Amino acid sequence: MGTEKEGKRKDEFDVVVLGLGPGGEDLGQRLAEAGLAVAGVEAELVGGECPYWACVPSKMMLRAAEVLAECRRVPGLAGTSHAQPDWGPVARRIREEATDDWNDKVAAERFAGTGATLVRGRGRITGDREVTVEPSGSGGEARVLRARRGVVVATGTVPAIPPVPGLAETPYWTNREAVSTDRVPESLIVLGGGAVGVELAQAFARFGAEVTLVESAERLLPGEEPEAGELLARTFAAEGITVRTGTKVTRVDHHGSAFTAMTEDGSYRAERLLVATGRRVDLAAVGAGAMGLDESAKAIEVDDHMRAADGLWAIGDVTGEGAFTHVAIYQAGVALADILGEAGPVWRRDAVPRVTFTDPEVGGVGLTEAKARQAGVPVRVVTGDLSGRGWIHQAEGFVKLVAEDGADPVLVGASAAGPYAGEVLGMLTLAVHARVPVRELKSMIYAYPTFHRAVGDALKKMD
Ligand SMILES: Cc1cc2nc3c(=O)[nH]c(=O)nc-3n(C[C@H](O)[C@H](O)[C@H](O)COP(=O)(O)OP(=O)(O)OC[C@H]3O[C@@H](n4cnc5c(N)ncnc54)[C@H](O)[C@@H]3O)c2cc1C
Ligand SMILES: NC(=O)c1ccc[n+]([C@@H]2O[C@H](COP(=O)([O-])OP(=O)(O)OC[C@H]3O[C@@H](n4cnc5c(N)ncnc54)[C@H](O)[C@@H]3O)[C@@H](O)[C@H]2O)c1
């Protein structure tokens, strides 16, 4: 229902969802389907980062790169092969199949089809349960949206650009330019060896780019088990990717058509430079202070029901928990139950799975050994290789299991790396989530010769 106040259009809803990425889109639709009056506010594209600039296009790139790598594995296993990489089909699939040329018409119609109201523009919390939306582009008047039950903040993150001298003045890439490029650069410097950095470095390298990756921590994927970073470093070296860990970029310049990155141990030149050094939230832009939150905080802190304050929920990357699409959507389900006042799932942080889609894949769930020890959890840890299947497949990888010690130990963390490691992670996620005792896992039958049989072999080492 719209009213006019101080020259601004005013509308009332039950819930206002700010940001329609995977989390906000899912929650807004489900609230509307439950019969609530919902406004979803979106500044860019309905669907958010994941389908247009992140998960989906990057996985299309990696799938294509994997096909090339398989082709290169034919000699010695199956004869001879010759593959001529062509970025054309990759760019075409991303443009036509994944993003509809970065057009959200279908998603917007799906959202509105549930009965929710899509409000295009940049929203800001301007009072208790009140959001003011500045329309996208020029023209149009601001709209004030009132939320009877409350506001859900689902505004995600933006790339965190490190304060490296010179960098801000250069035409560097973030994930957005990287996944929407029509052409593979001849050479590429990647800053950051987290999930974005390693995935995109490998995809471009397999399509012929000469890639240098600079990571300030001591190893790639520093949040994962050390064995994962070591495995990726070996794989990348074998594929011709230059990896520099434990070093910082001290200056970046761009002259003509080339970037130069100075590091503590040398200087690197490349046609393109990709910044993949993490993400940040901007709580001041969201107006979080208007509902009593600290706008300088790194994320919106939430309880087990995704509540951030009275009449305020937060879900997805803005909560600083996970930074994964499956977490944003899971948290949407938690907030849904809370807003509807129904029994439902609570936000559990102890069994969150994560998969980095490099080849080999790296999957993890729960705590790494280091994080368990830091938290003071007494642990038993076993590691095993891919056993028979790894040898047959000519593939490297590992399984690492972290069990909380005690009379009847349970896994509190596990990692799998290798072919299909993200799929092997499924059973490990179940084990951590459902607290399946190690004795039960040991008594299971593991099909021979699967990759997940490595879990059974590793468990034999756990006395
Ligand atoms: C290259 C890359 C690859 C990735 N791959 C994977 C993967 O394989 N698997 C995985 O699980 N995760 C992956 N991620 C992470 C995943 O993209 C995010 O976790 C996910 O998109 C978070 O969803 P969200 O709803 O919290 O926020 P977002 O997707 O960031 O959406 C937030 C939305 O809010 C809008 N918004 C922001 N501020 C306002 C405002 N003031 N008013 C109105 N609208 C606003 C934005 O325009 C955006 O549409 C990847 C990330 C990157 C960068
Ligand atoms: N497959 C997936 O699920 C997937 C894929 C991509 C991204 N994501 C998620 O998206 C988020 C963003 O990913 P990301 O890789 O950008 O962030 P990240 O925080 O995971 O990794 C950033 C890396 O950059 C390094 N770094 C920071 N400053 C640096 C500097 N000045 N020079 C060199 N290295 C520097 C950090 O040590 C870190 O290893 C993450 O939470 C990630 O989990 C998930």
XYZ file of C-alpha atoms and ligand atoms in Angstrom:
560
model
C 0.000 0.000 0.000
C 1.582 3.312 -1.059
C 1.237 6.648 0.772
C 2.964 9.956 0.153
C 5.099 11.674 2.780
C 7.579 14.504 2.367
C 7.433 14.107 -1.392
C 8.569 10.471 -1.216
C 6.469 7.492 -2.101
C 5.911 5.311 0.950
C 5.002 1.629 0.866
C 4.281 -0.893 3.580
C 5.238 -4.566 3.502
C 5.641 -7.346 6.022
C 9.308 -7.840 5.175
C 11.838 -5.866 3.144
C 14.751 -7.934 1.803
C 17.744 -5.782 0.937
C 19.856 -7.452 -1.764
C 18.669 -10.290 -4.011
C 21.707 -12.518 -4.346
C 21.269 -16.273 -3.780
C 20.311 -15.657 -0.131
C 17.923 -12.730 -0.500
C 16.292 -14.055 -3.661
C 15.539 -17.418 -2.054
C 14.239 -15.925 1.175
C 12.123 -13.249 -0.540
C 10.469 -15.805 -2.789
C 9.740 -18.250 0.028
C 8.307 -15.528 2.297
C 6.030 -14.380 -0.530
C 4.962 -17.962 -1.247
C 4.084 -18.236 2.457
C 1.657 -15.332 1.970
C 3.649 -12.394 3.335
C 3.864 -9.006 1.610
C 7.514 -8.848 0.571
C 9.613 -6.160 -1.099
C 12.952 -7.254 -2.550
C 15.369 -4.408 -3.228
C 18.113 -4.996 -5.802
C 20.691 -2.481 -7.028
C 22.090 -4.632 -9.868
C 20.924 -8.048 -11.068
C 18.403 -10.334 -9.367
C 20.481 -13.418 -8.501
C 23.516 -11.516 -7.269
C 27.182 -12.317 -7.734
C 26.951 -16.121 -7.996
C 25.159 -16.650 -11.322
C 26.528 -13.643 -13.199
C 30.127 -13.103 -12.035
C 31.130 -15.868 -9.632
C 30.204 -19.530 -9.068
C 28.454 -20.380 -12.309
C 30.673 -18.704 -14.936
C 33.867 -19.677 -13.097
C 32.744 -23.303 -12.954
C 31.979 -23.207 -16.695
C 35.540 -21.988 -17.239
C 36.922 -24.740 -15.011
C 34.857 -27.463 -16.663
C 36.254 -26.435 -20.052
C 39.781 -26.287 -18.644
C 39.339 -29.758 -17.147
C 38.326 -31.174 -20.524
C 41.551 -29.807 -21.994
C 43.557 -31.319 -19.142
C 41.910 -34.720 -19.660
C 42.814 -34.522 -23.327
C 46.418 -33.827 -22.389
C 46.359 -36.962 -20.193
C 45.623 -39.232 -23.154
C 49.302 -39.960 -23.958
C 50.501 -42.817 -21.753
C 46.946 -43.885 -20.930
C 45.006 -44.088 -24.146
C 46.982 -43.150 -27.249
C 47.598 -39.736 -28.703
C 45.588 -36.560 -28.638
C 45.667 -33.015 -29.801
C 43.494 -30.300 -28.354
C 43.452 -26.755 -29.661
C 42.134 -24.508 -26.868
C 39.506 -22.004 -27.983
C 37.966 -19.586 -25.503
C 35.075 -18.931 -27.892
C 32.776 -21.706 -26.595
C 33.540 -20.771 -22.979
C 32.721 -17.082 -23.458
C 29.635 -18.032 -25.478
C 28.338 -20.442 -22.797
C 28.874 -17.825 -20.094
C 27.139 -15.142 -22.128
C 24.247 -17.220 -23.499
C 23.652 -20.103 -21.063
C 24.823 -18.746 -17.717
C 24.068 -15.041 -17.711
C 21.676 -14.354 -20.613
C 24.141 -11.591 -21.525
C 24.029 -10.333 -17.941
C 20.276 -9.858 -18.117
C 18.102 -10.826 -15.131
C 14.709 -10.703 -16.864
C 13.968 -14.375 -16.126
C 15.024 -14.113 -12.479
C 13.071 -10.878 -12.000
C 9.931 -12.484 -13.453
C 10.408 -15.570 -11.268
C 10.714 -13.321 -8.213
C 7.633 -11.273 -9.079
C 5.786 -14.494 -9.985
C 5.800 -15.509 -6.318
C 3.835 -12.374 -5.451
C 6.845 -10.460 -4.120
C 7.452 -6.854 -5.210
C 10.777 -6.170 -6.911
C 12.080 -2.681 -6.173
C 15.037 -1.773 -8.368
C 17.573 0.577 -6.845
C 20.091 0.945 -4.030
C 18.522 0.630 -0.602
C 19.661 2.007 2.702
C 18.239 1.469 6.170
C 17.016 4.894 7.272
C 15.200 4.053 10.486
C 13.661 1.255 12.524
C 12.232 -1.208 9.959
C 12.550 1.410 7.221
C 14.511 1.257 3.954
C 14.883 4.140 1.508
C 15.591 3.165 -2.073
C 17.320 5.443 -4.533
C 16.295 4.331 -8.012
C 18.913 2.845 -10.348
C 20.123 5.234 -13.050
C 19.004 8.846 -13.294
C 15.503 10.051 -12.650
C 12.698 8.635 -10.575
C 11.935 9.391 -6.972
C 13.231 7.703 -3.838
C 10.866 5.180 -2.255
C 10.504 4.631 1.469
C 9.652 1.040 2.348
C 8.284 0.213 5.794
C 8.568 -3.359 7.054
C 5.998 -4.431 9.643
C 7.949 -7.524 10.717
C 11.423 -6.421 9.793
C 14.275 -5.992 7.343
C 16.607 -8.706 6.064
C 20.070 -7.558 4.979
C 21.458 -9.819 2.239
C 23.759 -7.403 0.458
C 26.785 -9.677 0.033
C 30.280 -8.343 -0.435
C 32.480 -6.476 -2.899
C 36.115 -7.238 -3.743
C 38.604 -6.076 -1.110
C 41.316 -4.184 -2.974
C 44.592 -4.074 -1.023
C 46.245 -0.657 -0.562
C 49.187 -1.529 -2.820
C 50.853 1.670 -4.116
C 49.867 2.312 -7.744
C 47.222 -0.424 -7.926
C 44.163 1.845 -7.704
C 45.302 3.824 -10.768
C 45.520 0.721 -12.978
C 42.791 -1.077 -14.982
C 43.051 -4.219 -12.844
C 40.554 -7.045 -13.112
C 38.338 -8.397 -10.360
C 36.315 -11.596 -10.722
C 33.770 -9.633 -12.791
C 36.114 -8.739 -15.654
C 37.814 -12.144 -15.449
C 34.655 -14.178 -15.984
C 33.241 -11.862 -18.641
C 36.340 -11.629 -20.824
C 35.989 -12.571 -24.499
C 39.680 -13.347 -24.783
C 42.333 -15.172 -22.768
C 45.164 -12.761 -21.963
C 48.630 -13.821 -23.081
C 49.857 -13.352 -19.541
C 48.188 -12.800 -16.184
C 49.311 -11.872 -12.683
C 46.928 -13.106 -9.987
C 47.052 -11.451 -6.565
C 45.735 -13.863 -3.959
C 45.812 -17.637 -3.716
C 42.430 -18.200 -2.069
C 39.563 -19.952 -3.856
C 39.064 -17.224 -6.499
C 42.785 -16.903 -7.233
C 43.568 -20.598 -7.616
C 40.436 -21.428 -9.609
C 40.856 -18.606 -12.109
C 44.656 -19.010 -12.323
C 44.283 -22.651 -13.354
C 41.441 -21.986 -15.796
C 43.336 -19.266 -17.676
C 46.638 -21.167 -17.591
C 45.037 -24.234 -19.174
C 43.784 -21.986 -21.968
C 47.321 -20.803 -22.658
C 47.859 -17.748 -20.454
C 51.248 -17.454 -18.801
C 50.141 -17.104 -15.179
C 52.011 -15.819 -12.109
C 50.183 -16.111 -8.789
C 51.342 -14.073 -5.774
C 49.985 -15.068 -2.350
C 51.044 -13.230 0.791
C 50.479 -16.209 3.108
C 52.947 -19.074 3.252
C 50.858 -21.357 1.038
C 47.965 -21.538 -1.400
C 44.494 -21.929 0.149
C 45.803 -20.909 3.573
C 42.443 -21.630 5.214
C 42.609 -25.295 4.222
C 44.889 -28.108 5.437
C 48.564 -27.478 4.545
C 48.551 -30.666 2.437
C 46.012 -29.029 0.097
C 48.156 -25.972 -0.583
C 51.211 -28.169 -1.130
C 49.322 -30.407 -3.561
C 48.049 -27.419 -5.550
C 51.520 -25.827 -5.614
C 52.973 -29.067 -7.089
C 50.152 -29.305 -9.624
C 50.479 -25.666 -10.646
C 54.255 -25.963 -11.043
C 53.757 -28.998 -13.297
C 51.255 -27.009 -15.386
C 53.673 -24.089 -15.798
C 51.996 -21.653 -13.370
C 54.517 -19.565 -11.428
C 53.533 -19.523 -7.754
C 55.079 -17.088 -5.281
C 53.881 -17.590 -1.719
C 54.939 -15.736 1.412
C 55.545 -12.570 -0.558
C 53.767 -9.242 -0.913
C 53.298 -7.017 -3.929
C 54.860 -3.664 -3.052
C 53.883 -1.660 -6.155
C 51.785 -2.060 -9.300
C 52.127 -0.001 -12.499
C 50.420 -0.101 -15.853
C 52.128 1.261 -18.955
C 50.878 0.849 -22.496
C 49.427 -2.645 -22.526
C 51.290 -4.223 -19.614
C 51.139 -4.409 -15.833
C 54.245 -4.584 -13.695
C 53.986 -5.946 -10.167
C 56.947 -5.453 -7.865
C 57.199 -8.004 -5.095
C 59.607 -8.505 -2.232
C 61.441 -11.087 -4.364
C 61.307 -9.707 -7.906
C 59.136 -8.028 -10.485
C 56.573 -9.568 -12.854
C 55.055 -8.272 -16.095
C 51.776 -9.343 -17.645
C 49.031 -8.185 -19.952
C 46.393 -8.428 -17.189
C 46.321 -8.355 -13.409
C 43.547 -10.001 -11.400
C 42.943 -8.945 -7.814
C 41.572 -11.885 -5.817
C 42.565 -10.890 -2.309
C 39.251 -11.448 -0.556
C 35.978 -9.595 -0.093
C 34.623 -6.880 2.219
C 31.228 -5.668 3.377
C 30.192 -2.016 3.453
C 27.819 -1.648 6.386
C 27.849 2.157 6.206
C 26.447 2.007 2.663
C 23.676 -0.282 3.918
C 22.864 2.144 6.751
C 23.229 -0.566 9.390
C 23.791 2.100 12.052
C 20.154 3.180 11.732
C 19.184 -0.088 13.426
C 21.891 0.131 16.054
C 24.683 -1.861 14.401
C 28.367 -0.918 14.282
C 28.970 0.253 10.712
C 32.735 -0.238 10.983
C 32.360 -3.959 11.790
C 33.713 -6.537 9.317
C 30.321 -8.271 9.080
C 26.862 -8.318 10.622
C 26.938 -10.575 13.632
C 23.961 -12.922 13.835
C 22.569 -15.417 16.321
C 21.499 -18.976 15.529
C 18.251 -17.668 13.951
C 20.043 -15.078 11.761
C 18.768 -12.259 13.973
C 21.029 -9.227 14.113
C 18.755 -6.910 16.144
C 15.060 -6.483 16.901
C 13.321 -6.518 13.500
C 16.583 -7.130 11.649
C 17.963 -10.329 10.136
C 21.106 -10.832 8.054
C 21.964 -13.732 5.738
C 24.703 -14.686 3.276
C 28.148 -13.195 2.807
C 27.266 -10.045 4.775
C 27.303 -12.205 7.936
C 30.973 -13.044 7.381
C 30.174 -16.727 7.794
C 31.040 -18.970 4.912
C 31.027 -16.803 1.828
C 29.391 -19.634 -0.075
C 26.146 -19.793 -2.009
C 25.052 -22.917 -0.152
C 25.540 -21.053 3.149
C 23.510 -18.040 1.942
C 20.650 -20.335 0.888
C 20.841 -22.411 4.075
C 20.739 -19.246 6.160
C 17.731 -18.075 4.112
C 15.911 -21.196 5.349
C 16.859 -20.431 8.952
C 15.625 -16.823 8.680
C 12.450 -17.993 6.915
C 11.464 -20.213 9.831
C 12.239 -17.482 12.348
C 10.300 -14.787 10.489
C 7.310 -17.089 10.052
C 7.539 -18.146 13.703
C 7.812 -21.796 12.715
C 10.055 -24.558 13.973
C 12.950 -24.878 11.559
C 16.659 -25.283 11.199
C 19.059 -23.181 13.227
C 22.355 -21.829 11.920
C 24.992 -24.411 12.764
C 28.555 -23.399 12.012
C 30.224 -26.725 12.760
C 29.532 -28.693 9.564
C 29.853 -26.173 6.731
C 31.285 -27.793 3.582
C 33.560 -25.935 1.159
C 34.897 -27.028 -2.208
C 37.518 -25.350 -4.366
C 36.966 -26.520 -7.931
C 40.554 -26.735 -9.079
C 41.851 -29.963 -10.592
C 42.481 -31.677 -8.207
C 39.444 -30.461 -6.268
C 39.927 -29.523 -2.627
C 37.067 -30.101 -0.225
C 36.789 -29.482 3.484
C 34.138 -29.579 6.188
C 34.218 -28.404 9.777
C 37.553 -27.743 11.448
C 41.021 -28.164 10.005
C 43.568 -29.738 12.341
C 45.091 -26.312 13.053
C 41.733 -24.693 13.819
C 40.731 -27.572 16.102
C 43.991 -27.288 18.031
C 43.664 -23.473 18.233
C 40.189 -23.985 19.694
C 41.674 -26.311 22.312
C 39.878 -29.391 20.982
C 41.833 -32.573 21.789
C 42.136 -34.337 18.437
C 43.240 -37.504 16.736
C 44.301 -36.906 13.139
C 44.902 -39.368 10.298
C 45.875 -38.766 6.692
C 45.770 -41.170 3.766
C 46.361 -41.147 0.028
C 43.835 -42.038 -2.675
C 44.813 -45.723 -2.361
C 44.040 -48.074 -5.266
C 41.829 -45.714 -7.205
C 44.446 -42.962 -7.204
C 46.986 -45.351 -8.733
C 44.517 -46.580 -11.363
C 43.485 -43.026 -12.176
C 47.087 -41.704 -12.102
C 45.897 -38.998 -9.764
C 47.254 -37.419 -6.616
C 45.191 -36.479 -3.587
C 44.552 -37.210 0.062
C 41.992 -37.605 2.776
C 42.557 -36.073 6.204
C 40.289 -36.767 9.154
C 40.194 -34.791 12.405
C 38.359 -36.530 15.256
C 37.602 -35.120 18.673
C 39.276 -37.457 21.116
C 37.184 -39.116 23.770
C 35.487 -42.343 24.736
C 33.512 -42.488 21.475
C 35.296 -40.135 19.008
C 33.433 -38.247 16.284
C 34.826 -36.327 13.319
C 34.896 -32.546 13.845
C 36.617 -31.892 10.523
C 37.653 -33.623 7.344
C 39.300 -32.810 4.030
C 39.434 -34.552 0.695
C 41.566 -33.594 -2.284
C 41.736 -35.282 -5.666
C 39.398 -36.094 -8.553
C 35.736 -35.630 -7.507
C 36.888 -34.628 -4.008
C 33.832 -32.382 -3.718
C 31.684 -35.495 -4.103
C 33.766 -37.532 -1.622
C 33.175 -34.638 0.757
C 29.465 -35.536 0.791
C 29.928 -38.521 3.093
C 32.385 -36.607 5.267
C 29.902 -33.731 5.620
C 27.231 -36.214 6.711
C 29.634 -37.709 9.257
C 30.482 -34.308 10.785
C 26.908 -32.977 10.580
C 25.267 -36.044 12.118
C 28.156 -36.692 14.541
C 28.490 -40.261 13.321
C 30.858 -42.059 15.706
C 34.204 -43.061 14.208
C 33.455 -46.689 15.193
C 30.373 -46.570 12.905
C 32.390 -45.078 10.045
C 34.960 -47.859 10.532
C 32.264 -50.530 10.331
C 30.954 -49.267 6.970
C 31.590 -50.991 3.640
C 33.386 -48.773 1.128
C 32.917 -49.812 -2.504
C 36.098 -50.886 -4.280
C 37.841 -49.095 -5.982
C 36.134 -45.753 -5.374
C 37.795 -42.516 -4.323
C 35.735 -42.489 -1.133
C 37.287 -45.817 -0.164
C 40.307 -43.680 0.838
C 38.191 -42.584 3.829
C 37.876 -46.190 5.006
C 41.602 -46.772 4.530
C 42.490 -43.618 6.499
C 40.119 -44.600 9.318
C 42.010 -47.863 9.791
C 44.912 -45.740 11.051
C 42.747 -44.169 13.758
C 43.115 -46.301 16.886
C 34.779 -15.838 -8.542
C 33.900 -16.415 -7.450
C 33.540 -17.741 -7.505
C 32.729 -18.279 -6.523
N 32.411 -19.604 -6.590
C 31.624 -20.145 -5.654
C 31.260 -21.522 -5.712
O 31.666 -22.259 -6.613
N 30.448 -22.017 -4.758
C 29.984 -21.232 -3.719
O 29.244 -21.747 -2.880
N 30.311 -19.925 -3.638
C 31.115 -19.369 -4.576
N 31.431 -18.039 -4.499
C 30.844 -17.232 -3.412
C 29.394 -16.832 -3.758
O 29.369 -16.100 -4.961
C 28.812 -15.998 -2.633
O 28.979 -16.677 -1.410
C 27.325 -15.740 -2.862
O 27.103 -15.029 -4.046
C 26.788 -14.939 -1.668
O 25.429 -14.689 -1.845
P 24.742 -13.451 -1.089
O 23.275 -13.581 -1.355
O 25.197 -13.343 0.300
O 25.338 -12.144 -1.810
P 25.614 -11.677 -3.306
O 25.600 -12.782 -4.270
O 26.847 -10.844 -3.215
O 24.371 -10.745 -3.640
C 24.138 -9.554 -2.953
C 23.176 -8.710 -3.778
O 22.839 -7.546 -3.039
C 22.825 -6.436 -3.921
N 23.052 -5.235 -3.115
C 24.155 -4.905 -2.396
N 23.945 -3.741 -1.729
C 22.692 -3.350 -2.042
C 21.903 -2.244 -1.650
N 22.358 -1.324 -0.793
N 20.658 -2.152 -2.152
C 20.183 -3.086 -3.021
N 20.875 -4.157 -3.408
C 22.113 -4.295 -2.918
C 23.929 -6.706 -4.904
O 23.716 -5.971 -6.107
C 23.787 -8.217 -5.100
O 22.936 -8.528 -6.164
C 32.261 -17.465 -5.458
C 32.638 -16.120 -5.390
C 33.450 -15.587 -6.369
C 33.833 -14.137 -6.285
N 34.517 -22.811 -4.927
C 34.016 -21.964 -4.068
O 33.155 -22.272 -3.259
C 34.491 -20.549 -4.095
C 35.183 -20.071 -5.191
C 35.619 -18.759 -5.167
C 35.343 -17.964 -4.069
N 34.656 -18.462 -3.027
C 34.444 -17.657 -1.829
O 34.485 -16.284 -2.135
C 35.221 -15.586 -1.144
C 36.279 -14.735 -1.796
O 37.336 -15.547 -2.324
P 38.811 -14.973 -2.426
O 39.681 -16.042 -2.955
O 38.778 -13.638 -3.087
O 39.147 -14.637 -0.920
P 39.939 -15.450 0.212
O 39.847 -14.605 1.408
O 39.482 -16.850 0.272
O 41.436 -15.473 -0.333
C 42.167 -14.303 -0.524
C 43.643 -14.643 -0.498
O 44.394 -13.490 -0.824
C 45.516 -13.416 0.037
N 45.906 -12.016 0.105
C 45.325 -11.012 0.810
N 45.949 -9.845 0.561
C 46.938 -10.110 -0.325
C 47.910 -9.318 -0.984
N 47.990 -8.000 -0.778
N 48.769 -9.916 -1.834
C 48.697 -11.251 -2.063
N 47.792 -12.057 -1.463
C 46.915 -11.486 -0.623
C 45.044 -14.002 1.355
O 46.116 -14.495 2.122
C 44.124 -15.126 0.868
O 44.799 -16.346 0.703
C 35.810 -16.615 -0.217
O 35.122 -16.639 0.989
C 35.639 -17.907 -0.935
O 35.430 -18.999 -0.089
C 34.233 -19.735 -3.007
